[in-house]
mmCIF file of C-alpha atoms and ligand atoms in Angstrom:
data_model
loop_
_atom_site.group_PDB
_atom_site.id
_atom_site.type_symbol
_atom_site.label_atom_id
_atom_site.label_comp_id
_atom_site.label_asym_id
_atom_site.label_seq_id
_atom_site.Cartn_x
_atom_site.Cartn_y
_atom_site.Cartn_z
ATOM 1 C CA MET T 1305 -22.869 63.317 39.512
ATOM 2 C CA LEU T 1306 -19.315 63.396 40.829
ATOM 3 C CA ASN T 1307 -19.840 60.307 43.292
ATOM 4 C CA ALA T 1308 -22.014 58.462 39.291
ATOM 5 C CA VAL T 1309 -18.994 59.915 37.211
ATOM 6 C CA ILE T 1310 -16.356 58.241 39.137
ATOM 7 C CA GLY T 1311 -18.658 55.333 39.680
ATOM 8 C CA VAL T 1312 -18.694 54.889 35.191
ATOM 9 C CA GLY T 1313 -14.594 54.916 35.652
ATOM 10 C CA GLU T 1314 -14.331 52.072 38.019
ATOM 11 C CA SER T 1315 -16.499 50.226 36.349
ATOM 12 C CA SER T 1316 -15.104 50.574 33.011
ATOM 13 C CA THR T 1317 -11.544 49.771 33.933
ATOM 14 C CA LEU T 1318 -12.665 47.313 36.211
ATOM 15 C CA MET T 1319 -14.301 46.181 32.485
ATOM 16 C CA GLY T 1320 -11.201 46.513 30.641
ATOM 17 C CA SER T 1321 -8.902 44.759 33.445
ATOM 18 C CA TYR T 1322 -11.396 41.857 33.142
ATOM 19 C CA ALA T 1323 -11.367 42.165 29.363
ATOM 20 C CA VAL T 1324 -7.473 41.943 29.262
ATOM 21 C CA SER T 1325 -7.122 38.740 31.438
ATOM 22 C CA LEU T 1326 -9.886 37.257 30.145
ATOM 23 C CA SER T 1327 -7.967 37.468 26.413
ATOM 24 C CA GLU T 1328 -4.991 36.452 28.412
ATOM 25 C CA ALA T 1329 -6.388 33.364 29.439
ATOM 26 C CA VAL T 1330 -8.250 32.600 26.345
ATOM 27 C CA LEU T 1331 -5.042 32.854 24.639
ATOM 28 C CA ARG T 1332 -3.190 31.226 26.948
ATOM 29 C CA ARG T 1333 -5.572 27.956 27.046
ATOM 30 C CA ARG T 1334 -4.987 28.093 23.130
ATOM 31 C CA THR T 1335 -1.618 28.136 23.757
ATOM 32 C CA ARG T 1336 -1.998 24.720 25.873
ATOM 33 C CA ASP T 1337 -4.209 23.372 23.793
ATOM 34 C CA ALA T 1338 -2.484 23.785 20.782
ATOM 35 C CA GLU T 1339 0.861 22.337 22.733
ATOM 36 C CA ARG T 1340 -1.033 19.196 23.514
ATOM 37 C CA ALA T 1341 -1.819 18.959 20.158
ATOM 38 C CA ALA T 1342 1.094 18.923 19.191
ATOM 39 C CA LYS T 1343 2.373 16.773 21.374
ATOM 40 C CA ILE T 1344 -0.570 14.094 20.503
ATOM 41 C CA GLU T 1345 1.029 15.056 16.550
ATOM 42 C CA SER T 1346 4.734 14.228 17.943
ATOM 43 C CA GLN T 1347 3.271 10.745 20.031
ATOM 44 C CA LEU T 1348 1.318 9.737 17.098
ATOM 45 C CA ALA T 1349 4.282 10.571 14.242
ATOM 46 C CA ASN T 1350 7.395 8.661 16.932
ATOM 47 C CA LYS T 1351 4.365 5.853 17.077
ATOM 48 C CA ILE T 1352 3.770 5.292 13.533
ATOM 49 C CA LYS T 1353 8.082 5.671 13.156
ATOM 50 C CA SER T 1354 8.375 3.013 15.475
ATOM 51 C CA GLU T 1355 5.836 0.328 14.227
ATOM 52 C CA PHE T 1356 6.789 0.620 10.866
ATOM 53 C CA ILE T 1357 11.194 -0.177 11.888
ATOM 54 C CA SER T 1358 9.640 -2.568 13.482
ATOM 55 C CA ASN T 1359 7.076 -4.353 10.737
ATOM 56 C CA MET T 1360 10.335 -3.252 8.761
ATOM 57 C CA SER T 1361 12.905 -5.144 10.884
ATOM 58 C CA HIS T 1362 10.581 -8.793 10.423
ATOM 59 C CA GLU T 1363 10.207 -7.658 6.970
ATOM 60 C CA LEU T 1364 13.649 -8.082 6.388
ATOM 61 C CA ARG T 1365 14.641 -11.442 8.622
ATOM 62 C CA THR T 1366 12.404 -13.904 8.198
ATOM 63 C CA PRO T 1367 14.162 -14.292 5.026
ATOM 64 C CA LEU T 1368 17.356 -12.957 5.359
ATOM 65 C CA ASN T 1369 16.565 -15.810 8.366
ATOM 66 C CA SER T 1370 16.285 -18.294 5.466
ATOM 67 C CA VAL T 1371 18.869 -17.102 3.602
ATOM 68 C CA LEU T 1372 21.455 -17.929 6.391
ATOM 69 C CA GLY T 1373 19.418 -20.848 7.717
ATOM 70 C CA PHE T 1374 19.496 -22.853 4.169
ATOM 71 C CA SER T 1375 23.049 -21.490 2.510
ATOM 72 C CA LYS T 1376 24.629 -22.890 6.090
ATOM 73 C CA LEU T 1377 23.609 -26.536 4.844
ATOM 74 C CA LEU T 1378 24.041 -26.230 1.660
ATOM 75 C CA SER T 1379 27.797 -25.368 3.250
ATOM 76 C CA GLU T 1380 27.660 -28.051 5.509
ATOM 77 C CA HIS T 1381 27.299 -30.237 2.358
ATOM 78 C CA GLU T 1382 30.477 -32.851 3.592
ATOM 79 C CA ASN T 1383 29.702 -33.394 6.486
ATOM 80 C CA ARG T 1384 25.651 -34.030 6.361
ATOM 81 C CA LYS T 1385 26.004 -35.743 2.074
ATOM 82 C CA LEU T 1386 22.429 -33.932 1.323
ATOM 83 C CA SER T 1387 20.893 -35.707 -1.608
ATOM 84 C CA ASP T 1388 20.508 -33.892 -4.751
ATOM 85 C CA ASP T 1389 17.120 -33.193 -3.949
ATOM 86 C CA ASP T 1390 17.322 -31.647 -0.449
ATOM 87 C CA ILE T 1391 20.739 -29.857 -2.497
ATOM 88 C CA VAL T 1392 17.940 -28.693 -5.568
ATOM 89 C CA GLU T 1393 15.399 -27.848 -2.817
ATOM 90 C CA TYR T 1394 17.450 -25.689 -0.300
ATOM 91 C CA ALA T 1395 19.047 -23.475 -3.562
ATOM 92 C CA SER T 1396 15.422 -22.784 -4.201
ATOM 93 C CA LEU T 1397 14.284 -21.898 -1.131
ATOM 94 C CA VAL T 1398 17.394 -19.679 -0.745
ATOM 95 C CA GLN T 1399 17.020 -18.039 -4.262
ATOM 96 C CA ASP T 1400 12.884 -17.256 -3.288
ATOM 97 C CA ALA T 1401 14.434 -15.802 0.381
ATOM 98 C CA ALA T 1402 16.470 -13.372 -1.604
ATOM 99 C CA THR T 1403 13.849 -12.523 -4.121
ATOM 100 C CA HIS T 1404 12.021 -11.789 -1.665
ATOM 101 C CA LEU T 1405 14.235 -9.689 0.103
ATOM 102 C CA LEU T 1406 14.999 -7.524 -2.845
ATOM 103 C CA THR T 1407 10.943 -6.994 -3.567
ATOM 104 C CA VAL T 1408 10.162 -6.536 0.018
ATOM 105 C CA ILE T 1409 13.515 -3.951 -0.386
ATOM 106 C CA ASN T 1410 11.917 -2.038 -3.018
ATOM 107 C CA ASN T 1411 8.531 -2.072 -1.853
ATOM 108 C CA ILE T 1412 9.909 0.151 0.795
ATOM 109 C CA LEU T 1413 11.692 2.579 -0.184
ATOM 110 C CA ASP T 1414 8.574 2.915 -2.959
ATOM 111 C CA ILE T 1415 6.670 3.695 0.121
ATOM 112 C CA SER T 1416 8.781 5.861 1.922
ATOM 113 C CA LYS T 1417 9.219 7.859 -1.335
ATOM 114 C CA LEU T 1418 5.715 7.737 -2.514
ATOM 115 C CA HIS T 1419 5.046 9.117 1.622
ATOM 116 C CA SER T 1420 7.689 11.879 1.673
ATOM 117 C CA GLY T 1421 6.521 12.966 -2.060
ATOM 118 C CA SER T 1422 9.381 12.499 -3.420
ATOM 119 C CA PHE T 1423 8.821 9.811 -5.681
ATOM 120 C CA ILE T 1424 9.009 11.200 -9.909
ATOM 121 C CA LEU T 1425 6.793 9.573 -12.137
ATOM 122 C CA ASP T 1426 8.840 8.507 -15.094
ATOM 123 C CA PRO T 1427 5.656 9.835 -18.287
ATOM 124 C CA SER T 1428 5.517 8.385 -21.734
ATOM 125 C CA ASP T 1429 2.184 6.732 -23.598
ATOM 126 C CA VAL T 1430 0.724 4.361 -22.158
ATOM 127 C CA GLN T 1431 -1.187 1.366 -24.122
ATOM 128 C CA ILE T 1432 -3.032 -0.343 -20.756
ATOM 129 C CA ALA T 1433 -4.354 -2.901 -22.634
ATOM 130 C CA ASP T 1434 -0.688 -3.901 -23.126
ATOM 131 C CA SER T 1435 0.058 -3.180 -19.408
ATOM 132 C CA LEU T 1436 -3.234 -5.422 -18.606
ATOM 133 C CA ASP T 1437 -1.963 -8.229 -21.412
ATOM 134 C CA ASP T 1438 1.726 -8.296 -20.006
ATOM 135 C CA CYS T 1439 0.547 -8.604 -16.162
ATOM 136 C CA LEU T 1440 -2.005 -11.429 -16.864
ATOM 137 C CA MET T 1441 0.955 -13.441 -18.874
ATOM 138 C CA HIS T 1442 3.048 -13.423 -16.229
ATOM 139 C CA PHE T 1443 -0.098 -14.765 -13.830
ATOM 140 C CA SER T 1444 -1.027 -17.526 -16.306
ATOM 141 C CA ARG T 1445 0.593 -20.302 -15.020
ATOM 142 C CA GLN T 1446 -0.047 -19.376 -11.891
ATOM 143 C CA ILE T 1447 -3.627 -18.825 -12.201
ATOM 144 C CA THR T 1448 -3.456 -22.663 -14.324
ATOM 145 C CA GLU T 1449 -2.006 -24.487 -11.194
ATOM 146 C CA THR T 1450 -4.081 -22.723 -8.335
ATOM 147 C CA GLY T 1451 -7.300 -24.086 -10.899
ATOM 148 C CA LEU T 1452 -8.398 -20.384 -11.317
ATOM 149 C CA ASN T 1453 -10.902 -18.843 -13.972
ATOM 150 C CA LEU T 1454 -9.946 -15.823 -16.024
ATOM 151 C CA VAL T 1455 -12.892 -13.598 -17.406
ATOM 152 C CA CYS T 1456 -11.287 -10.778 -19.237
ATOM 153 C CA ASN T 1457 -13.210 -7.717 -21.005
ATOM 154 C CA ILE T 1458 -10.546 -5.801 -22.347
ATOM 155 C CA ALA T 1459 -12.170 -2.527 -24.368
ATOM 156 C CA ASN T 1460 -9.459 -2.635 -28.330
ATOM 157 C CA ASP T 1461 -10.705 1.460 -27.964
ATOM 158 C CA LEU T 1462 -9.032 2.330 -25.063
ATOM 159 C CA PRO T 1463 -6.648 5.652 -25.527
ATOM 160 C CA ILE T 1464 -3.171 6.133 -25.254
ATOM 161 C CA LEU T 1465 -2.910 7.606 -21.664
ATOM 162 C CA PRO T 1466 -0.507 9.975 -19.929
ATOM 163 C CA GLY T 1467 1.359 7.623 -17.743
ATOM 164 C CA ASP T 1468 4.359 6.317 -16.188
ATOM 165 C CA GLU T 1469 4.558 2.873 -17.921
ATOM 166 C CA GLN T 1470 6.474 0.737 -15.274
ATOM 167 C CA LYS T 1471 4.124 1.816 -12.482
ATOM 168 C CA LEU T 1472 1.239 1.361 -14.034
ATOM 169 C CA ARG T 1473 2.008 -2.375 -14.491
ATOM 170 C CA GLN T 1474 3.449 -2.543 -11.166
ATOM 171 C CA THR T 1475 -0.094 -1.351 -9.605
ATOM 172 C CA PHE T 1476 -1.689 -3.569 -11.343
ATOM 173 C CA THR T 1477 0.134 -6.690 -11.039
ATOM 174 C CA ASN T 1478 -0.137 -6.181 -7.380
ATOM 175 C CA LEU T 1479 -3.907 -6.100 -7.478
ATOM 176 C CA ILE T 1480 -3.684 -8.787 -9.663
ATOM 177 C CA GLY T 1481 -1.609 -10.907 -7.611
ATOM 178 C CA ASN T 1482 -3.755 -9.866 -4.951
ATOM 179 C CA ALA T 1483 -6.192 -11.329 -6.658
ATOM 180 C CA VAL T 1484 -5.222 -14.647 -7.341
ATOM 181 C CA LYS T 1485 -3.311 -14.884 -3.982
ATOM 182 C CA PHE T 1486 -6.670 -14.325 -2.038
ATOM 183 C CA THR T 1487 -8.913 -16.583 -4.105
ATOM 184 C CA PRO T 1488 -9.274 -20.291 -2.962
ATOM 185 C CA SER T 1489 -8.745 -23.015 -6.370
ATOM 186 C CA GLY T 1490 -12.315 -22.992 -8.602
ATOM 187 C CA GLY T 1491 -12.763 -19.118 -7.881
ATOM 188 C CA THR T 1492 -12.710 -15.871 -10.860
ATOM 189 C CA ILE T 1493 -10.703 -13.267 -11.104
ATOM 190 C CA LYS T 1494 -12.251 -10.854 -13.658
ATOM 191 C CA ILE T 1495 -11.146 -8.354 -15.320
ATOM 192 C CA ASP T 1496 -13.077 -5.321 -17.017
ATOM 193 C CA ALA T 1497 -11.307 -2.261 -18.553
ATOM 194 C CA ILE T 1498 -13.646 0.191 -20.312
ATOM 195 C CA HIS T 1499 -13.405 4.011 -21.605
ATOM 196 C CA GLU T 1500 -15.933 6.130 -20.674
ATOM 197 C CA PRO T 1501 -17.107 8.265 -23.096
ATOM 198 C CA GLY T 1502 -14.848 11.703 -23.736
ATOM 199 C CA GLY T 1503 -13.199 10.517 -19.970
ATOM 200 C CA ASP T 1504 -11.459 8.522 -18.032
ATOM 201 C CA ILE T 1505 -9.928 4.671 -18.465
ATOM 202 C CA VAL T 1506 -11.546 2.665 -15.518
ATOM 203 C CA VAL T 1507 -10.414 -0.867 -14.885
ATOM 204 C CA SER T 1508 -12.409 -3.193 -12.714
ATOM 205 C CA ILE T 1509 -10.263 -6.525 -11.196
ATOM 206 C CA ALA T 1510 -12.613 -8.727 -9.381
ATOM 207 C CA ASP T 1511 -12.213 -11.576 -7.957
ATOM 208 C CA THR T 1512 -14.966 -14.391 -5.498
ATOM 209 C CA GLY T 1513 -12.226 -14.982 -3.011
ATOM 210 C CA VAL T 1514 -12.213 -14.150 1.012
ATOM 211 C CA GLY T 1515 -13.051 -11.263 0.968
ATOM 212 C CA MET T 1516 -12.883 -7.983 3.382
ATOM 213 C CA SER T 1517 -14.995 -6.160 5.874
ATOM 214 C CA GLU T 1518 -15.514 -2.406 6.001
ATOM 215 C CA GLU T 1519 -12.519 -2.678 8.953
ATOM 216 C CA GLU T 1520 -10.816 -4.907 6.840
ATOM 217 C CA ILE T 1521 -10.587 -2.377 4.028
ATOM 218 C CA ARG T 1522 -8.977 -0.095 6.137
ATOM 219 C CA VAL T 1523 -6.728 -2.011 7.524
ATOM 220 C CA ALA T 1524 -5.324 -3.344 4.035
ATOM 221 C CA LEU T 1525 -5.036 -0.031 2.647
ATOM 222 C CA ALA T 1526 -1.871 1.128 5.346
ATOM 223 C CA PRO T 1527 1.430 -0.147 4.783
ATOM 224 C CA PHE T 1528 2.251 -3.359 6.242
ATOM 225 C CA GLY T 1529 -1.651 -4.491 6.538
ATOM 226 C CA GLN T 1530 -2.937 -7.985 6.607
ATOM 227 C CA VAL T 1531 -6.221 -8.288 7.461
ATOM 228 C CA ASP T 1532 -5.862 -12.510 8.398
ATOM 229 C CA ALA T 1533 -2.232 -13.391 9.781
ATOM 230 C CA SER T 1534 -3.288 -17.495 9.314
ATOM 231 C CA ARG T 1535 -2.604 -15.920 5.445
ATOM 232 C CA SER T 1536 0.038 -13.517 6.284
ATOM 233 C CA ARG T 1537 3.243 -16.104 6.617
ATOM 234 C CA TRP T 1538 6.067 -13.865 4.721
ATOM 235 C CA ARG T 1539 6.221 -15.775 1.484
ATOM 236 C CA GLU T 1540 2.398 -14.515 0.926
ATOM 237 C CA GLY T 1541 3.562 -10.808 1.257
ATOM 238 C CA SER T 1542 4.968 -7.808 3.196
ATOM 239 C CA GLY T 1543 1.351 -5.740 2.998
ATOM 240 C CA LEU T 1544 2.846 -2.788 1.119
ATOM 241 C CA GLY T 1545 0.837 -3.770 -2.546
ATOM 242 C CA LEU T 1546 -2.480 -2.925 -1.504
ATOM 243 C CA PRO T 1547 -0.891 1.519 -0.571
ATOM 244 C CA ILE T 1548 1.599 1.344 -2.920
ATOM 245 C CA ALA T 1549 -0.637 0.319 -5.963
ATOM 246 C CA LYS T 1550 -2.667 3.009 -4.837
ATOM 247 C CA ALA T 1551 -0.615 6.021 -3.830
ATOM 248 C CA LEU T 1552 0.856 5.047 -7.141
ATOM 249 C CA VAL T 1553 -2.727 5.892 -9.064
ATOM 250 C CA ASP T 1554 -3.062 8.937 -6.591
ATOM 251 C CA LEU T 1555 0.399 9.659 -8.294
ATOM 252 C CA HIS T 1556 -1.309 9.598 -11.557
ATOM 253 C CA GLY T 1557 -4.457 11.685 -10.564
ATOM 254 C CA GLY T 1558 -6.646 8.172 -10.494
ATOM 255 C CA SER T 1559 -8.516 7.089 -8.099
ATOM 256 C CA ILE T 1560 -8.908 3.554 -6.226
ATOM 257 C CA VAL T 1561 -12.473 2.215 -4.637
ATOM 258 C CA ILE T 1562 -12.298 -1.027 -3.484
ATOM 259 C CA LYS T 1563 -15.996 -2.754 -2.541
ATOM 260 C CA SER T 1564 -15.759 -5.920 -0.521
ATOM 261 C CA ALA T 1565 -17.777 -9.063 1.358
ATOM 262 C CA LYS T 1566 -16.447 -10.872 3.164
ATOM 263 C CA GLY T 1567 -16.524 -14.221 1.711
ATOM 264 C CA GLN T 1568 -17.905 -13.080 -0.971
ATOM 265 C CA GLY T 1569 -14.726 -11.652 -2.468
ATOM 266 C CA THR T 1570 -13.311 -7.909 -3.666
ATOM 267 C CA GLU T 1571 -13.884 -6.000 -6.707
ATOM 268 C CA VAL T 1572 -10.193 -3.325 -6.951
ATOM 269 C CA ILE T 1573 -11.695 -0.003 -9.446
ATOM 270 C CA VAL T 1574 -9.051 2.187 -10.441
ATOM 271 C CA ARG T 1575 -9.847 4.693 -12.573
ATOM 272 C CA LEU T 1576 -7.445 7.024 -14.329
ATOM 273 C CA PRO T 1577 -7.563 10.315 -16.079
ATOM 274 C CA THR T 1578 -7.038 10.425 -20.005
ATOM 275 C CA THR T 1579 -5.750 13.628 -20.087
ATOM 276 C CA GLN T 1580 -3.992 16.072 -16.999
ATOM 277 C CA GLU T 1581 -5.170 19.012 -15.817
ATOM 278 C CA ASP T 1582 -1.279 20.113 -15.554
ATOM 279 C CA PRO T 1583 0.766 18.593 -18.054
ATOM 280 C CA GLU T 1584 3.895 19.696 -15.355
ATOM 281 C CA ALA T 1585 2.266 16.958 -13.182
ATOM 282 C CA ILE T 1586 3.426 14.023 -14.948
HETATM 283 N N1 ATP H 86 -8.612 -9.510 -3.543
HETATM 284 C C1 ATP H 86 -8.277 -9.551 -2.164
HETATM 285 N N2 ATP H 86 -9.047 -10.075 -1.554
HETATM 286 C C2 ATP H 86 -9.067 -10.490 0.072
HETATM 287 N N3 ATP H 86 -8.267 -9.654 0.536
HETATM 288 C C3 ATP H 86 -6.830 -8.591 0.188
HETATM 289 C C4 ATP H 86 -7.034 -8.163 -1.148
HETATM 290 N N4 ATP H 86 -6.703 -7.477 -1.293
HETATM 291 C C5 ATP H 86 -5.670 -7.493 -0.228
HETATM 292 N N5 ATP H 86 -6.138 -7.827 0.872
HETATM 293 C C6 ATP H 86 -6.047 -8.013 2.049
HETATM 294 O O1 ATP H 86 -5.295 -6.619 2.499
HETATM 295 C C7 ATP H 86 -3.769 -6.908 2.540
HETATM 296 C C8 ATP H 86 -3.167 -6.467 2.297
HETATM 297 O O2 ATP H 86 -2.611 -6.186 0.957
HETATM 298 P P1 ATP H 86 -1.191 -5.974 -0.112
HETATM 299 O O3 ATP H 86 -1.321 -6.005 -1.530
HETATM 300 O O4 ATP H 86 -0.652 -4.689 0.479
HETATM 301 O O5 ATP H 86 -0.306 -6.950 0.954
HETATM 302 P P2 ATP H 86 -0.165 -8.116 0.524
HETATM 303 O O6 ATP H 86 -0.810 -8.983 -0.476
HETATM 304 O O7 ATP H 86 0.296 -9.135 2.017
HETATM 305 O O8 ATP H 86 2.062 -8.424 0.567
HETATM 306 P P3 ATP H 86 2.474 -7.781 -0.635
HETATM 307 O O9 ATP H 86 2.093 -7.094 -1.978
HETATM 308 O O10 ATP H 86 3.552 -6.511 -0.178
HETATM 309 O O11 ATP H 86 3.268 -8.883 -1.530
HETATM 310 C C9 ATP H 86 -3.322 -8.620 2.417
HETATM 311 O O12 ATP H 86 -2.676 -8.949 3.397
HETATM 312 C C10 ATP H 86 -5.121 -8.820 2.549
HETATM 313 O O13 ATP H 86 -5.090 -9.510 3.544
HETATM 314 MG MG1 MG H 87 -0.171 -7.409 -2.169
#
């Protein structure tokens, strides 16, 4: 009997120490896993950061080199005896590159602010139809010169939307700009805007251009993501327009959906709420 009692005591002590070492082992494993996850996360963050910096310096350096190169040619006019046509061409190339540089710098500042959550909207009452008209006016010459067809169905009963007019205009400019840029001559750009009864304003920007696969859409939504390297010369953009548009729409409490098929075209659907759940949110 005494032996038996001792036996039970011993086995419960053994069980106890086994449980303690098991829980210590589990704890050690969890700590190791957490450390490994934190290490991977920080490596990923560093990779993203260095990719961002390398893209950014490329985007800044390329137009800056054009500014330096062509302005140097202009400054050597005395020796080179440039023709009037050359002078005009070089000066306009300098202007092009400097304008592009400014756009890239503004876009980089925007995307950094949007990602760090420090972007502040300047709210007002926005008439989406007017914003769309202004954007289309901006592209009208390019649309005609490229030989594109434009079809517009903007409902005339669109309600006033609480939002940042300049940022919504920037959003539509980026999206319509893409439709124009990635649609070859003879193609069609179609803009629709409707008000869903009692609900959102839905703007669709569709084109019959080069289109994208599912994987390419994911790339396109990432900052600096350009799908087709052959089309991504600096003049054609830096791959920031779409992620900025998406982040700005998100900030308005809306959403962007992209439907696209390679070689057939793309439709970008922007959904914007006409009421804010939290009036302080905007
Ligand atoms: N409508 C579209 N049709 C086909 N491809 C598109 C379309 N919109 C975007 N893309 C693809 O997604 C990429 C990213 O678009 P985004 O607007 O971010 O950059 P970008 O137009 O190249 O440059 P940026 O807008 O900064 O001037 C584009 O380079 C293009 O490959
Ligand atoms: Mg773009």
